[in-house]
mmCIF file of C-alpha atoms and ligand atoms in Angstrom:
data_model
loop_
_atom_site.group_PDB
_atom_site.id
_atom_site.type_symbol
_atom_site.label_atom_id
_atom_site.label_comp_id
_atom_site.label_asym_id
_atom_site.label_seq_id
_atom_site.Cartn_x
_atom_site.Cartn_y
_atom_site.Cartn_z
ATOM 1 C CA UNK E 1 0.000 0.000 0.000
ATOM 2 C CA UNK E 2 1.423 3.564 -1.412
ATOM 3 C CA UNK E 3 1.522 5.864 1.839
ATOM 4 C CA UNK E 4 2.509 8.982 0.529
ATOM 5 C CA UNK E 5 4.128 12.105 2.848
ATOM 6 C CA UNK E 6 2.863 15.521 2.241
ATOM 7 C CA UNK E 7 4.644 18.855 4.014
ATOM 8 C CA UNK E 8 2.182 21.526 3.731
ATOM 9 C CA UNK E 9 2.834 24.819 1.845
ATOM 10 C CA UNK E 10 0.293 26.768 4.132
ATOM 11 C CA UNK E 11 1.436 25.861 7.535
ATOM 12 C CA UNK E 12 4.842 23.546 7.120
ATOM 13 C CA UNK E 13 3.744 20.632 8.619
ATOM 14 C CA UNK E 14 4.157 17.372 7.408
ATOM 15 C CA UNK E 15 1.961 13.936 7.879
ATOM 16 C CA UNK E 16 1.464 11.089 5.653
ATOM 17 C CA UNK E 17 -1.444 9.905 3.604
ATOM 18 C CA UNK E 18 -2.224 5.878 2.867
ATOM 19 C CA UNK E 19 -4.172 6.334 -0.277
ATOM 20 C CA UNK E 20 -5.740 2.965 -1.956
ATOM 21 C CA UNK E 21 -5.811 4.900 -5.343
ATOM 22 C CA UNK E 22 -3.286 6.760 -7.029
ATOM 23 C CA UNK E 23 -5.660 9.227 -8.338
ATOM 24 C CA UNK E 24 -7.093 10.436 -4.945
ATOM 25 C CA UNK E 25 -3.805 12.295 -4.265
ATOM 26 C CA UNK E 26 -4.894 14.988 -6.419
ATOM 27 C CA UNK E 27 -7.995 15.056 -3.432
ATOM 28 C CA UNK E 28 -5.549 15.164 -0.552
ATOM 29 C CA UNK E 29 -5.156 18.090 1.915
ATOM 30 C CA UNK E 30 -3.442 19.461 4.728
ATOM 31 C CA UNK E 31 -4.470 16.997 8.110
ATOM 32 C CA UNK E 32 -4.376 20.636 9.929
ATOM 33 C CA UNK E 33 -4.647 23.728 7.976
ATOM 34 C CA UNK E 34 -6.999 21.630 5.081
ATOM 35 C CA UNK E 35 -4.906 24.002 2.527
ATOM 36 C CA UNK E 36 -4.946 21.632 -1.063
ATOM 37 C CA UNK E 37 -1.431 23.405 -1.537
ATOM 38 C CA UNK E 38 1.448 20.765 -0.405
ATOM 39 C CA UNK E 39 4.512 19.049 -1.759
ATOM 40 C CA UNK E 40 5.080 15.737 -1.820
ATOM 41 C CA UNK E 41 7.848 14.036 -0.371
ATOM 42 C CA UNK E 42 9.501 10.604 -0.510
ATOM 43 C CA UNK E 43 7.065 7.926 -0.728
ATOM 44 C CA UNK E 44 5.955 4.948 0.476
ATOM 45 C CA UNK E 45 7.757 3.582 4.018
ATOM 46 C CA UNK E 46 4.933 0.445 4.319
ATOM 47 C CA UNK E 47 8.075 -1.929 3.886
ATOM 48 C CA UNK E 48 8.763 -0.725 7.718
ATOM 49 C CA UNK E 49 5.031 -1.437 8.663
ATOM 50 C CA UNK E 50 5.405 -5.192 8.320
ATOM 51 C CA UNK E 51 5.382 -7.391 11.230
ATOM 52 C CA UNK E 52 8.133 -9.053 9.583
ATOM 53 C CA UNK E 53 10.517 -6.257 9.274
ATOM 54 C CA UNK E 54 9.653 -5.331 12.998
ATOM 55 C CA UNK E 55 10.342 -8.701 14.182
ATOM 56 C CA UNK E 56 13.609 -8.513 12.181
ATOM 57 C CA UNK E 57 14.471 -5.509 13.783
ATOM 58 C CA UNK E 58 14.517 -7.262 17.304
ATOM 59 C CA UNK E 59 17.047 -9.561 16.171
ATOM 60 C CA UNK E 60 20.018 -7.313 15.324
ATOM 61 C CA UNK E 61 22.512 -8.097 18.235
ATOM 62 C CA UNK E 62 24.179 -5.071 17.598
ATOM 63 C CA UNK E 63 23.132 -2.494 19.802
ATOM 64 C CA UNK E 64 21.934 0.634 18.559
ATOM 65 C CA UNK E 65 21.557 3.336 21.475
ATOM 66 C CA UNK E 66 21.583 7.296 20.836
ATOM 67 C CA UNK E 67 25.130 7.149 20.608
ATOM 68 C CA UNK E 68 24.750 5.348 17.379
ATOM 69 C CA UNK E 69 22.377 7.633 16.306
ATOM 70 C CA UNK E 70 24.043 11.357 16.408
ATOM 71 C CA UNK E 71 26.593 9.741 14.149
ATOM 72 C CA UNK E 72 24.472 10.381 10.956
ATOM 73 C CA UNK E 73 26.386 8.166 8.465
ATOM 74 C CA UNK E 74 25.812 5.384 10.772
ATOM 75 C CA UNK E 75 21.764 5.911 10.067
ATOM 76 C CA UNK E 76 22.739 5.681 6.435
ATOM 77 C CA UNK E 77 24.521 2.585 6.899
ATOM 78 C CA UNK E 78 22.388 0.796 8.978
ATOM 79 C CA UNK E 79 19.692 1.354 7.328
ATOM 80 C CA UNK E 80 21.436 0.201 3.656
ATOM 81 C CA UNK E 81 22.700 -2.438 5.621
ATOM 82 C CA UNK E 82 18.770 -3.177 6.854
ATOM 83 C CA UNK E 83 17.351 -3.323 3.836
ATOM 84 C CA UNK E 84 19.502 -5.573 2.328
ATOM 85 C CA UNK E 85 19.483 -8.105 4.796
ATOM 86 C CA UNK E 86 15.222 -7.762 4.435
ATOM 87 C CA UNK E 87 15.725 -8.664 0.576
ATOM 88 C CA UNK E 88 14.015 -4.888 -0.034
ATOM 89 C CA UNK E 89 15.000 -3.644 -3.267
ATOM 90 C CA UNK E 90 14.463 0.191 -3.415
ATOM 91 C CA UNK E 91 16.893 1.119 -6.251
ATOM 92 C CA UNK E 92 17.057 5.138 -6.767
ATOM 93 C CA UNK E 93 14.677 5.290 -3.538
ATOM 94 C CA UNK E 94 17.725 4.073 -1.253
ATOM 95 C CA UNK E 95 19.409 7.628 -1.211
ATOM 96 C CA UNK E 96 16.207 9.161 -0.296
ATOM 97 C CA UNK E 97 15.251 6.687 2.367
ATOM 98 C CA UNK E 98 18.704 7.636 3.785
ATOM 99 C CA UNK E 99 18.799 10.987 3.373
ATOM 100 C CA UNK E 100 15.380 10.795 5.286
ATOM 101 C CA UNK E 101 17.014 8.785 7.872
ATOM 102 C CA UNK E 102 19.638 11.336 7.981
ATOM 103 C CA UNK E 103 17.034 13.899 9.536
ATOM 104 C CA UNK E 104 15.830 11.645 11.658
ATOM 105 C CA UNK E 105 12.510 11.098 10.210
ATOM 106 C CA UNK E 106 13.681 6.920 9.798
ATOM 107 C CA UNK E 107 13.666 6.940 13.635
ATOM 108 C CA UNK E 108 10.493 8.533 13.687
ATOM 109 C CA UNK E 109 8.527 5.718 11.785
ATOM 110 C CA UNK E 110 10.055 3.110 14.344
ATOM 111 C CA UNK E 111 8.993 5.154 17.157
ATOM 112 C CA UNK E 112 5.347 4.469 15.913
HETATM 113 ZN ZN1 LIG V 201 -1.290 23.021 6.624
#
């Protein structure tokens, strides 16, 4: 399922969108300020949804505190490093993912 992230043009805020049908992102609007003006950013993160991947997650021995974390290549690594050993193909979509991870917005989706 395509969940696709919006930031809003009106107010700045960001939130994501699961939409069934490509088509209805034309219908989409901002979750707080309704404005229909938004961009769209990097799509789809429902390969981190699964049960599967979460389960996955739990068994990497290595531990990954904060430490790990304010080093921001190590996001880009682990998460490269992630999605390879979950047989997750992204292609071109890798360097976005990371960058993404990069600003923290990787950790975010975990979080939830
Ligand atoms: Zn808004």
């Amino acid at each position: 399922m395509p969940i696709y992230e919006y930031r809003c043009n009106q107010c700045s805020r960001e939130f994501s969108e699961l939409l069934l049908n490509p088509k209805e992102t034309k219908k989409v609007r901002c979750k707080y300020c309704h404005s229909p003006s938004l961009t769209r950013l990097v799509s789809s993160f429902s390969v981190h949804q699964t049960e599967g991947s979460r389960l996955a997650d739990f068994d990497t021995s290595k531990p990954r505190g904060n430490e790990f974390y304010k080093d921001s290549r190590n996001i880009g690594l682990w998460a490269k490093k992630r999605m390879k050993e979950l047989g997750v193909d992204l292609g071109s979509k890798m360097d976005e993912i990371v960058e993404k991870g990069r600003t923290g917005k990787i950790l975010d989706e975990y979080d939830k």
